[in-house]
Coordinates of C-alpha atoms in Angstrom, one line a residue:
Chain Z
M1 CA 15.6 -13.0 26.2
K2 CA 13.1 -10.2 26.5
Q3 CA 11.0 -9.4 23.3
V4 CA 11.6 -6.2 21.3
Y5 CA 9.6 -4.8 18.8
A6 CA 10.1 -2.2 16.3
L7 CA 7.1 -0.9 15.0
V8 CA 8.3 1.4 11.7
D9 CA 5.4 3.4 9.8
C10 CA 6.1 6.1 6.6
N11 CA 5.6 9.5 7.4
N12 CA 2.6 10.7 5.8
F13 CA 2.6 7.4 3.6
Y14 CA 0.6 8.3 0.3
A15 CA 1.8 12.1 0.0
S16 CA 5.4 11.2 0.9
C17 CA 5.2 8.8 -2.6
E18 CA 3.7 11.8 -4.8
K19 CA 6.2 14.0 -3.8
L20 CA 8.8 11.5 -4.2
F21 CA 8.7 11.9 -8.3
R22 CA 7.7 15.8 -7.9
P23 CA 10.6 17.6 -6.5
D24 CA 8.6 20.8 -7.6
L25 CA 5.9 19.8 -5.0
R26 CA 8.8 20.2 -1.8
E27 CA 7.6 22.6 0.1
T28 CA 3.6 22.5 -1.2
P29 CA 1.1 21.1 1.0
V30 CA 0.1 18.1 -0.7
V31 CA -3.3 16.1 0.2
V32 CA -4.4 12.4 -1.2
L33 CA -8.0 12.0 -1.8
S34 CA -10.4 8.8 -1.3
N35 CA -12.0 6.6 -3.6
N36 CA -14.0 8.2 -6.0
D37 CA -12.0 11.9 -4.6
G38 CA -14.4 11.7 -2.1
C39 CA -12.2 12.6 1.5
V40 CA -8.9 13.6 2.6
V41 CA -7.4 10.7 3.6
A42 CA -3.5 11.4 3.4
R43 CA -2.2 14.8 3.9
S44 CA 1.4 16.4 3.7
K45 CA 3.3 18.1 6.6
E46 CA 2.6 21.2 5.1
A47 CA -0.6 20.5 4.5
K48 CA -1.7 19.3 8.2
A49 CA 0.3 22.9 9.2
L50 CA -2.4 24.8 7.2
G51 CA -5.3 22.7 9.7
I52 CA -6.4 20.5 6.7
K53 CA -8.7 17.6 8.7
M54 CA -8.4 14.4 8.0
G55 CA -11.3 12.3 6.4
V56 CA -12.8 16.1 5.7
P57 CA -14.7 16.1 1.9
V58 CA -12.8 17.5 -0.6
H59 CA -15.7 20.2 -1.7
H60 CA -15.3 21.6 2.0
I61 CA -12.0 22.8 1.3
T62 CA -12.1 24.0 -2.1
T63 CA -11.6 27.4 -1.0
E64 CA -8.3 26.8 0.9
I65 CA -7.2 24.7 -2.2
H66 CA -7.3 28.0 -4.5
Q67 CA -5.9 30.2 -1.1
Y68 CA -2.5 28.1 -0.4
G69 CA -2.1 26.3 -3.8
I70 CA -2.8 23.1 -2.1
E71 CA -2.1 19.9 -5.1
V72 CA -4.6 17.4 -4.8
F73 CA -4.0 13.9 -5.9
S74 CA -6.3 11.1 -6.5
S75 CA -5.5 7.7 -5.1
N76 CA -3.0 5.9 -6.8
Y77 CA -3.2 2.4 -5.0
T78 CA -0.8 1.0 -7.5
L79 CA 2.1 3.1 -7.0
Y80 CA 1.3 2.7 -3.5
G81 CA 1.1 -0.6 -3.2
D82 CA 4.9 -0.6 -4.8
M83 CA 6.2 1.9 -2.7
S84 CA 4.7 -0.7 -0.2
R85 CA 6.0 -3.9 -1.4
R86 CA 9.5 -1.7 -1.5
V87 CA 9.4 -0.6 2.1
M88 CA 8.3 -3.8 3.4
V89 CA 11.1 -6.0 1.5
T90 CA 14.1 -3.2 3.0
L91 CA 13.0 -4.0 6.2
E92 CA 13.2 -7.6 5.7
S93 CA 16.7 -7.3 5.1
L94 CA 17.4 -5.3 8.1
A95 CA 15.5 -7.4 10.6
P96 CA 15.2 -11.3 10.9
R97 CA 11.1 -11.3 11.3
V98 CA 8.6 -7.9 9.7
D99 CA 5.1 -8.9 10.3
I100 CA 3.8 -6.5 7.6
Y101 CA 0.9 -4.6 9.9
S102 CA -1.0 -2.1 7.0
I103 CA 0.4 -0.5 3.5
D104 CA 2.7 1.7 5.7
E105 CA 3.8 0.0 8.8
A106 CA 5.3 -3.2 10.1
F107 CA 6.8 -4.2 13.4
L108 CA 10.2 -5.8 13.5
D109 CA 11.3 -8.6 15.8
L110 CA 14.3 -6.6 17.1
T111 CA 15.0 -9.2 20.8
G112 CA 18.6 -9.4 20.9
I113 CA 19.6 -7.0 18.6
D114 CA 21.6 -4.4 21.4
R115 CA 24.2 -7.0 22.0
V116 CA 25.4 -5.7 18.9
V117 CA 24.2 -2.2 19.2
A118 CA 22.2 0.1 20.9
F119 CA 18.2 0.2 20.3
E120 CA 18.2 3.6 19.4
D121 CA 21.0 4.0 16.8
F122 CA 19.8 0.7 15.1
G123 CA 16.6 2.4 14.8
R124 CA 18.4 5.2 13.0
Q125 CA 19.8 2.6 10.9
I126 CA 16.5 1.5 10.0
K127 CA 15.2 5.0 9.3
D128 CA 17.8 6.2 7.2
I129 CA 18.2 3.2 5.4
V130 CA 14.2 3.5 4.3
Y131 CA 15.4 6.6 3.3
Q132 CA 18.2 6.1 1.5
N133 CA 16.8 2.9 -0.6
V134 CA 13.6 4.1 -1.5
G135 CA 12.9 7.5 -0.7
L136 CA 10.6 7.5 1.8
P137 CA 10.5 9.1 5.8
V138 CA 9.8 7.1 8.3
C139 CA 9.6 6.6 12.1
V140 CA 10.8 4.2 14.3
G141 CA 9.5 2.9 17.9
I142 CA 11.3 0.6 19.9
A143 CA 9.5 -0.8 22.7
P144 CA 9.1 -4.5 25.1
T145 CA 5.4 -4.7 23.6
R146 CA 3.6 -3.9 20.5
T147 CA 1.0 -1.6 22.1
L148 CA 4.5 0.4 23.6
A149 CA 5.7 0.5 20.4
K150 CA 3.0 1.8 19.0
L151 CA 2.8 4.9 21.6
A152 CA 6.8 5.1 20.9
N153 CA 6.3 5.2 17.2
Y154 CA 3.0 8.1 18.3
A155 CA 6.2 10.2 20.3
A156 CA 8.6 9.9 17.6
K157 CA 6.2 11.4 15.0
K158 CA 4.8 13.9 17.8
Y159 CA 8.2 15.4 19.2
R160 CA 10.2 16.9 16.1
A161 CA 13.6 16.7 19.0
T162 CA 13.2 12.8 18.9
G163 CA 14.8 12.4 15.6
G164 CA 12.0 10.2 14.5
V165 CA 13.2 7.4 16.4
V166 CA 12.1 6.9 19.8
D167 CA 13.7 4.2 22.4
L168 CA 11.1 3.0 25.1
T169 CA 12.5 0.1 26.2
D170 CA 13.4 1.8 29.6
A171 CA 10.2 1.4 32.4
A172 CA 11.0 5.2 33.8
R173 CA 11.4 6.3 30.1
Q174 CA 7.6 4.5 29.4
R175 CA 6.2 6.3 32.1
R176 CA 7.1 9.4 31.6
L177 CA 5.7 9.1 27.8
L178 CA 2.9 7.1 29.6
A179 CA 1.5 10.4 31.5
R180 CA 1.9 12.7 28.6
V181 CA -0.2 10.4 26.1
P182 CA -3.9 11.0 26.4
V183 CA -5.9 8.0 26.6
E184 CA -7.2 7.7 22.6
E185 CA -3.9 7.4 21.4
V186 CA -3.3 4.0 23.0
W187 CA -3.2 1.2 20.5
G188 CA -7.6 -0.2 20.4
V189 CA -8.6 2.5 22.2
G190 CA -11.2 4.4 19.8
R191 CA -13.0 7.7 20.3
K192 CA -15.7 5.5 21.7
L193 CA -14.3 4.0 24.4
S194 CA -12.2 7.3 25.4
A195 CA -15.0 8.7 26.8
K196 CA -16.2 6.0 28.4
L197 CA -12.7 6.2 30.4
Q198 CA -12.5 9.6 30.6
A199 CA -16.0 9.3 32.5
L200 CA -14.4 7.3 35.0
G201 CA -11.1 9.6 35.7
I202 CA -9.2 7.8 33.1
V203 CA -7.5 10.5 31.0
T204 CA -4.1 9.7 30.2
A205 CA -2.2 6.1 29.0
L206 CA -0.7 6.2 32.5
Q207 CA -4.3 6.3 34.8
L208 CA -4.6 3.1 31.6
A209 CA -2.1 1.0 32.6
D210 CA -2.3 1.7 36.6
T211 CA -5.7 1.0 36.9
D212 CA -6.3 -2.4 38.3
L213 CA -6.8 -5.0 35.7
A214 CA -9.7 -7.3 37.1
T215 CA -11.5 -3.8 36.5
L216 CA -11.1 -3.4 33.6
R217 CA -12.0 -6.9 32.8
K218 CA -15.6 -6.5 34.4
R219 CA -16.3 -3.0 33.3
F220 CA -15.0 -3.0 29.8
S221 CA -13.2 -6.7 28.2
V222 CA -10.6 -9.1 28.4
V223 CA -9.5 -6.9 25.5
L224 CA -9.0 -3.8 27.5
E225 CA -7.2 -5.3 30.3
R226 CA -4.7 -7.0 27.9
T227 CA -4.0 -3.8 26.3
A228 CA -3.1 -2.3 30.1
R229 CA -0.7 -5.4 30.8
E230 CA 1.1 -4.7 27.6
L231 CA 1.1 -0.6 28.6
N232 CA 3.0 -2.2 31.4
G233 CA 5.5 -3.5 29.4
V234 CA 4.3 -7.3 30.0
P235 CA 3.3 -8.5 26.1
C236 CA 0.2 -10.0 25.3
L237 CA 0.2 -9.8 21.8
P238 CA 2.1 -12.6 20.1
W239 CA 3.4 -12.1 16.8
D240 CA 0.5 -14.1 14.7
D241 CA 2.5 -16.4 12.2
A242 CA -0.5 -16.1 9.9
P243 CA -3.4 -13.3 9.4
P244 CA -7.1 -14.8 10.2
P245 CA -8.8 -15.4 7.5
K246 CA -11.3 -12.3 6.6
K247 CA -13.7 -12.0 8.4
Q248 CA -16.1 -9.9 6.0
I249 CA -15.7 -8.9 2.6
M250 CA -16.8 -5.4 1.8
C251 CA -17.3 -3.7 -2.0
S252 CA -19.0 -1.0 -2.0
R253 CA -18.5 2.3 -3.9
S254 CA -19.4 6.4 -4.5
F255 CA -21.3 6.4 -7.6
G256 CA -19.6 9.1 -9.9
Q257 CA -23.3 10.5 -10.7
P258 CA -26.2 10.3 -8.3
L259 CA -28.7 7.1 -9.5
Q260 CA -32.5 7.2 -9.2
A261 CA -33.9 4.7 -10.8
L262 CA -33.8 1.5 -9.4
S263 CA -32.7 0.0 -12.5
D264 CA -29.7 0.9 -11.9
L265 CA -29.1 0.5 -8.6
E266 CA -29.6 -3.1 -9.6
E267 CA -27.1 -3.0 -12.4
A268 CA -24.5 -1.8 -9.4
V269 CA -25.9 -4.0 -6.7
S270 CA -25.2 -6.8 -9.1
H271 CA -21.6 -5.7 -9.8
F272 CA -20.5 -5.5 -6.4
A273 CA -22.2 -8.8 -5.9
N274 CA -19.8 -10.4 -7.9
R275 CA -17.1 -8.9 -7.2
A276 CA -17.4 -9.4 -3.5
T277 CA -18.4 -13.3 -4.7
G278 CA -15.3 -13.4 -6.8
K279 CA -13.1 -12.2 -3.7
L280 CA -14.6 -14.7 -1.8
R281 CA -13.9 -17.7 -4.0
G282 CA -10.7 -16.4 -4.2
G283 CA -10.1 -17.0 -0.8
R284 CA -11.7 -20.3 -0.9
Q285 CA -14.2 -19.3 1.5
Y286 CA -18.1 -19.5 1.6
A287 CA -20.7 -16.8 2.9
G288 CA -24.0 -17.8 5.2
E289 CA -24.7 -13.9 5.2
L290 CA -24.8 -11.2 3.0
M291 CA -26.1 -7.7 3.7
V292 CA -27.0 -4.8 1.2
F293 CA -27.0 -1.3 1.9
V294 CA -27.7 2.0 -0.1
R295 CA -27.2 5.9 1.3
T296 CA -27.9 9.0 0.2
N297 CA -25.0 11.8 -0.1
P298 CA -25.1 12.5 4.0
F299 CA -23.2 15.8 2.7
R300 CA -25.9 17.5 0.6
A301 CA -28.3 18.8 3.6
D302 CA -30.3 20.5 0.5
V303 CA -32.2 16.8 -0.4
P304 CA -34.0 14.4 1.3
Q305 CA -31.7 11.8 2.9
Y306 CA -32.5 8.0 2.5
S307 CA -29.8 5.4 3.9
K308 CA -30.8 2.1 4.6
S309 CA -29.8 -1.5 4.9
A310 CA -30.5 -5.2 4.8
S311 CA -29.0 -8.7 5.2
V312 CA -30.3 -12.1 4.8
R313 CA -28.7 -15.3 6.1
L314 CA -28.2 -18.0 3.8
V315 CA -29.7 -21.5 3.9
S316 CA -26.5 -22.6 3.1
A317 CA -23.1 -20.9 2.9
T318 CA -22.6 -20.6 -0.5
Q319 CA -19.9 -18.8 -2.7
D320 CA -21.7 -19.1 -6.4
S321 CA -22.4 -15.5 -8.1
R322 CA -25.9 -16.3 -9.1
V323 CA -27.5 -16.8 -5.7
I324 CA -25.7 -13.9 -4.1
V325 CA -26.8 -12.0 -7.1
Q326 CA -29.7 -12.8 -6.9
Q327 CA -30.0 -12.9 -2.8
A328 CA -28.7 -9.4 -3.0
L329 CA -31.1 -7.7 -5.5
T330 CA -34.1 -9.4 -3.7
Q331 CA -33.0 -7.0 -0.6
L332 CA -32.2 -4.1 -2.6
R333 CA -35.3 -3.9 -4.0
S334 CA -37.0 -4.5 -0.2
M335 CA -35.2 -1.5 0.9
Y336 CA -35.4 1.0 -2.4
R337 CA -37.4 4.2 -2.5
A338 CA -38.4 6.0 -5.0
G339 CA -37.2 9.8 -5.1
Y340 CA -33.6 9.6 -3.7
D341 CA -30.8 10.4 -5.1
Y342 CA -28.6 7.5 -4.4
A343 CA -25.0 8.1 -3.3
K344 CA -23.2 4.9 -2.9
A345 CA -24.5 1.5 -2.2
G346 CA -22.2 -1.8 -1.5
I347 CA -22.9 -5.5 -0.2
M348 CA -20.9 -7.0 2.9
L349 CA -20.6 -10.8 2.9
S350 CA -19.9 -12.3 6.0
E351 CA -20.2 -15.5 8.8
L352 CA -17.3 -16.6 6.2
V353 CA -16.4 -20.7 6.3
D354 CA -13.9 -22.3 4.4
E355 CA -14.6 -25.9 3.1
T356 CA -14.1 -28.2 6.4
G357 CA -16.6 -25.6 8.0
L358 CA -18.9 -26.3 5.5
Q359 CA -22.6 -27.9 6.2
R360 CA -25.0 -28.2 3.8
D361 CA -28.7 -27.6 4.3
M362 CA -30.6 -31.1 5.3
F363 CA -33.6 -29.3 3.9
D364 CA -31.9 -27.9 0.5
L365 CA -31.8 -31.5 -1.0
S366 CA -30.7 -30.5 -4.6
S367 CA -27.5 -29.8 -4.0
A368 CA -26.8 -33.1 -1.7
N369 CA -28.6 -35.2 -4.6
D370 CA -28.3 -34.0 -8.3
G371 CA -24.8 -32.9 -8.0
K372 CA -26.1 -29.1 -8.3
G373 CA -23.1 -28.3 -6.0
E374 CA -20.8 -29.2 -7.6
R375 CA -22.0 -28.5 -11.0
S376 CA -22.2 -24.9 -9.4
A377 CA -18.6 -25.0 -8.9
R378 CA -17.5 -26.2 -12.1
L379 CA -19.1 -22.9 -13.2
M380 CA -17.8 -20.6 -11.0
A381 CA -14.3 -22.4 -11.9
V382 CA -14.9 -21.8 -15.4
M383 CA -16.0 -18.0 -15.1
D384 CA -13.2 -17.2 -12.7
E385 CA -10.6 -18.5 -15.6
I386 CA -12.1 -16.7 -18.1
N387 CA -12.0 -13.5 -16.4
R388 CA -8.8 -13.7 -15.1
K389 CA -7.5 -14.2 -18.4
S390 CA -9.1 -11.3 -19.6
R391 CA -10.8 -8.9 -17.3
A392 CA -14.3 -9.0 -16.5
T393 CA -15.0 -10.2 -19.8
I394 CA -18.2 -12.5 -18.0
C395 CA -20.9 -11.1 -15.9
M396 CA -24.1 -11.6 -14.5
A397 CA -26.4 -10.4 -17.4
R398 CA -28.2 -8.0 -14.2
E399 CA -24.4 -6.4 -13.8
A400 CA -23.9 -3.2 -16.2
G401 CA -20.3 -3.1 -18.3
P402 CA -17.7 -2.6 -16.3
A403 CA -16.9 0.5 -17.5
A404 CA -20.3 2.4 -15.7
Y405 CA -18.6 1.9 -12.6
V406 CA -14.8 3.1 -12.6
M407 CA -13.7 5.2 -10.4
R408 CA -13.7 8.6 -10.6
R409 CA -9.8 9.9 -10.1
E410 CA -9.5 13.5 -11.6
H411 CA -6.2 14.2 -10.0
L412 CA -4.2 10.7 -10.3
S413 CA -0.9 10.8 -11.0
P414 CA 1.3 8.2 -13.5
A415 CA 2.0 4.8 -12.2
Y416 CA 5.7 5.9 -12.0
T417 CA 7.1 2.6 -10.8
T418 CA 4.8 -0.1 -12.4
N419 CA 4.0 1.0 -16.2
W420 CA 6.6 1.5 -19.1
S421 CA 4.8 4.3 -20.7
Q422 CA 4.5 6.5 -17.5
L423 CA 8.5 6.5 -16.2
P424 CA 9.2 9.5 -14.7
E425 CA 11.1 11.7 -17.1
V426 CA 14.6 13.4 -16.4
R427 CA 15.8 15.7 -18.9
Chain O
M1 CA 34.4 -3.1 -32.7
P2 CA 35.1 -6.7 -31.4
C3 CA 32.0 -8.0 -29.4
I4 CA 32.0 -11.2 -26.7
L5 CA 30.0 -13.7 -26.7
L6 CA 28.3 -13.9 -23.1
G7 CA 26.2 -17.1 -23.8
D8 CA 22.6 -18.0 -24.2
Y9 CA 19.8 -15.4 -23.7
A10 CA 16.8 -16.0 -21.7
S11 CA 13.7 -14.2 -22.6
F12 CA 12.2 -14.8 -19.4
S13 CA 11.7 -11.8 -16.7
R14 CA 12.4 -14.0 -13.7
L15 CA 15.6 -16.1 -13.7
N16 CA 15.8 -19.6 -14.5
I17 CA 18.3 -22.1 -13.0
P18 CA 17.3 -25.7 -14.4
L19 CA 17.1 -28.3 -11.7
F20 CA 17.7 -32.0 -12.1
L21 CA 15.9 -33.6 -9.1
E22 CA 16.7 -37.2 -10.6
R23 CA 18.9 -38.9 -13.6
V24 CA 17.4 -40.0 -15.9
S25 CA 17.4 -43.9 -15.2
A26 CA 17.4 -44.9 -19.1
G27 CA 18.7 -44.2 -22.2
F28 CA 22.2 -41.8 -22.3
P29 CA 22.6 -39.0 -20.0
S30 CA 23.0 -35.9 -22.4
P31 CA 27.0 -35.1 -22.7
A32 CA 25.5 -31.8 -22.3
E33 CA 24.1 -32.0 -19.1
D34 CA 26.8 -31.3 -16.8
Y35 CA 27.6 -28.4 -18.8
V36 CA 24.2 -26.6 -18.1
E37 CA 24.8 -23.9 -15.6
K38 CA 21.7 -21.3 -16.1
T39 CA 19.9 -19.5 -18.8
L40 CA 21.2 -15.5 -18.6
D41 CA 18.6 -12.8 -17.2
L42 CA 18.5 -9.4 -18.1
N43 CA 17.8 -8.6 -15.0
E44 CA 21.0 -10.0 -13.2
L45 CA 23.2 -7.7 -15.6
C46 CA 20.8 -4.6 -14.6
I47 CA 19.7 -4.8 -11.1
Q48 CA 21.2 -5.3 -8.2
H49 CA 19.0 -4.0 -5.4
P50 CA 15.3 -4.3 -6.9
A51 CA 13.9 -2.8 -4.0
S52 CA 15.4 0.1 -4.5
T53 CA 15.8 0.4 -8.4
F54 CA 13.3 3.0 -10.2
F55 CA 13.3 3.3 -13.8
V56 CA 13.1 7.2 -15.4
R57 CA 13.1 8.0 -19.1
V58 CA 15.4 10.5 -20.8
Q59 CA 14.1 13.9 -22.5
G60 CA 16.3 16.1 -24.2
E61 CA 20.0 15.9 -25.2
S62 CA 22.2 17.1 -22.2
M63 CA 24.2 13.6 -21.8
V64 CA 24.3 12.5 -25.6
E65 CA 28.2 12.4 -25.0
A66 CA 28.1 9.6 -21.9
G67 CA 25.6 7.8 -24.0
I68 CA 23.0 8.8 -23.1
L69 CA 19.9 9.4 -25.9
P70 CA 16.2 10.9 -25.9
E71 CA 14.1 8.2 -24.8
D72 CA 16.4 5.9 -23.4
V73 CA 15.3 4.3 -19.8
L74 CA 17.7 4.3 -17.6
V75 CA 18.0 2.3 -14.2
V76 CA 18.7 4.0 -11.2
D77 CA 19.7 2.5 -7.8
R78 CA 18.8 4.3 -4.9
S79 CA 20.5 2.0 -2.5
L80 CA 24.2 3.5 -4.1
R81 CA 25.9 6.6 -2.4
A82 CA 26.9 9.2 -5.3
K83 CA 30.3 9.6 -5.5
H84 CA 32.6 11.9 -7.7
G85 CA 32.1 11.6 -11.5
D86 CA 28.9 9.2 -11.2
I87 CA 26.0 10.1 -13.9
I88 CA 22.8 10.7 -11.0
I89 CA 19.6 11.4 -10.9
A90 CA 19.3 14.7 -9.4
S91 CA 16.0 16.6 -8.1
L92 CA 16.6 19.7 -8.4
E93 CA 13.8 22.7 -7.1
S94 CA 11.7 22.1 -10.2
E95 CA 12.6 18.7 -12.0
M96 CA 14.5 15.7 -12.5
T97 CA 17.6 16.0 -14.2
V98 CA 20.3 13.3 -15.1
K99 CA 23.4 14.5 -15.1
Q100 CA 27.5 14.0 -13.7
L101 CA 28.2 14.7 -10.2
H102 CA 31.2 16.6 -9.5
L103 CA 32.3 17.2 -6.2
T104 CA 35.6 18.8 -6.2
P105 CA 37.0 20.8 -6.5
P106 CA 33.9 22.4 -5.0
P107 CA 31.4 23.8 -5.6
V108 CA 29.3 20.7 -6.3
R109 CA 28.6 20.9 -9.8
L110 CA 26.4 19.1 -11.9
L111 CA 27.7 18.2 -15.4
P112 CA 25.5 17.9 -19.0
R113 CA 28.1 15.6 -21.1
N114 CA 26.9 18.2 -24.4
P115 CA 28.4 21.1 -25.1
A116 CA 25.8 23.2 -25.3
Y117 CA 24.9 22.6 -22.3
Q118 CA 25.7 25.0 -19.6
P119 CA 27.0 23.0 -15.9
M120 CA 25.4 23.8 -12.3
I121 CA 26.7 25.2 -9.9
I122 CA 24.9 24.2 -6.6
D123 CA 25.1 27.2 -4.4
A124 CA 24.6 26.8 -0.7
D125 CA 21.7 27.7 -0.9
M126 CA 20.5 25.5 -3.6
V127 CA 18.1 22.0 -2.5
L128 CA 19.9 19.5 -4.3
E129 CA 18.7 16.0 -3.5
V130 CA 20.4 12.6 -4.5
F131 CA 17.0 10.7 -6.2
G132 CA 19.6 7.7 -7.3
V133 CA 22.7 6.5 -8.7
V134 CA 22.2 5.6 -13.2
T135 CA 24.0 2.1 -13.4
N136 CA 22.5 1.0 -17.0
V137 CA 21.2 2.3 -20.0
V138 CA 18.6 0.5 -21.8
R139 CA 18.0 1.4 -25.5
S140 CA 15.9 -0.2 -28.9
L141 CA 17.1 0.2 -31.1
K142 CA 15.4 1.6 -34.3
R143 CA 15.6 -1.1 -37.1
G144 CA 16.3 0.1 -41.0
V145 CA 17.2 3.1 -40.5
S146 CA 20.5 4.5 -42.0
S147 CA 22.2 7.6 -41.2

């Protein structure tokens, strides 16, 4: 039977979550800010209509905020996570198979459903049921491949006459839409790639679909060739039964106040390194490489700028906080320059392997011979256990207390759905 | 007021069903064993659709005659279609409110259950959105207070 996918994507997800509990904001433009109240990461349709751009730093739009009465929210991930879970549970009750793709979108397997109900009608049912049961608006794109389902969803969002549902199972309809869509809107074609494609005269999605496959493979990659096949209705991206293990673990944060002293940065980087290593152990993985970066605020043209990263390959892959914190601090000290206002720092662990992929270093006798490896594992397990029971009780001595790096969240809404003391109030 | 005993309570938030994988091979089996069905879970009583259930807290006294008092927690099920006579949470223009929905005869009205409050008439140009249907009231009783 021919495979059919639906992509269900929440409209302006974060902004919609905020609005659900604030009927007074029904017609009000709403924006949600990134961690630390930095940039706009979500906009309600009213905010989009005002021309507020995605990713703009909030201090660039202070005039608009006052002029139009835009309501500003800090990211409330507790709320968004809970609402996302509700959407996904609802979708799972509607389709035999659901692949959660991100916090606000999921692929559904609709194969064979048209024997019972037309695809478009089923799409409308999905949309209506999610709104009725959870209170969030979604759009639905239906197509024989996931790449086309993404495009169908794009069309459902962009063209109001679709009513938020587009059935793109018909080949002629696929080509009509592809001709109208710029190539950079195709799933997996970023801005860089679309610039290269445009230089070759490939401007629309249809032109990409009609490009010779061997040429795409030779000049670009097998990935883009697959994308072109998918645009032609040939499924090349199978359901992933299990998500692939994490390739990197990142832990970084903008500072509420810029830092100047090396000792302050050391505290911050130790904290991030320890957090990242905790996540590493949570996924039963070992890191073979670590990267540390620091930078000043690029939006402040009036202060001297500095941005630097340094990475190091670890002699043997580890999940020991002590090793990673020590290595991270060595990197930090080597690239630290005095006289700058540091606005952000972070650490990335990569070359991750699980226990089966672990190779002991033949020259690192200590770990093999005196049982240090096992002792390290035991110490870390005890540390994780204590920290699980009461958060951040034990940390590396270089770390500041956990309070020093809490996010700035001045516009945080209540945890309406997850905290008894913050429930919505009714009169 | 007559009360009916429903069974043993369970102080767990999850549903706990005793599971007997094997028979005990030594000693006497407990004569009560065959009668163990399951422990009771309050969620079972109050929540039919977990993904669609929200809790709200009551402010004010507009629904006292319906047994809804200030500080009560209401269990709200969004997946239910509101019917005439249901107690609902309505998203009005400025706030969320708890009232009884009256559909007939027109116009649509939101009735308080307290004579000191006025009914709200929903005009054609008003935005009334039903946030959900109230299914249960959760109230903690104050101990040692005589009225």
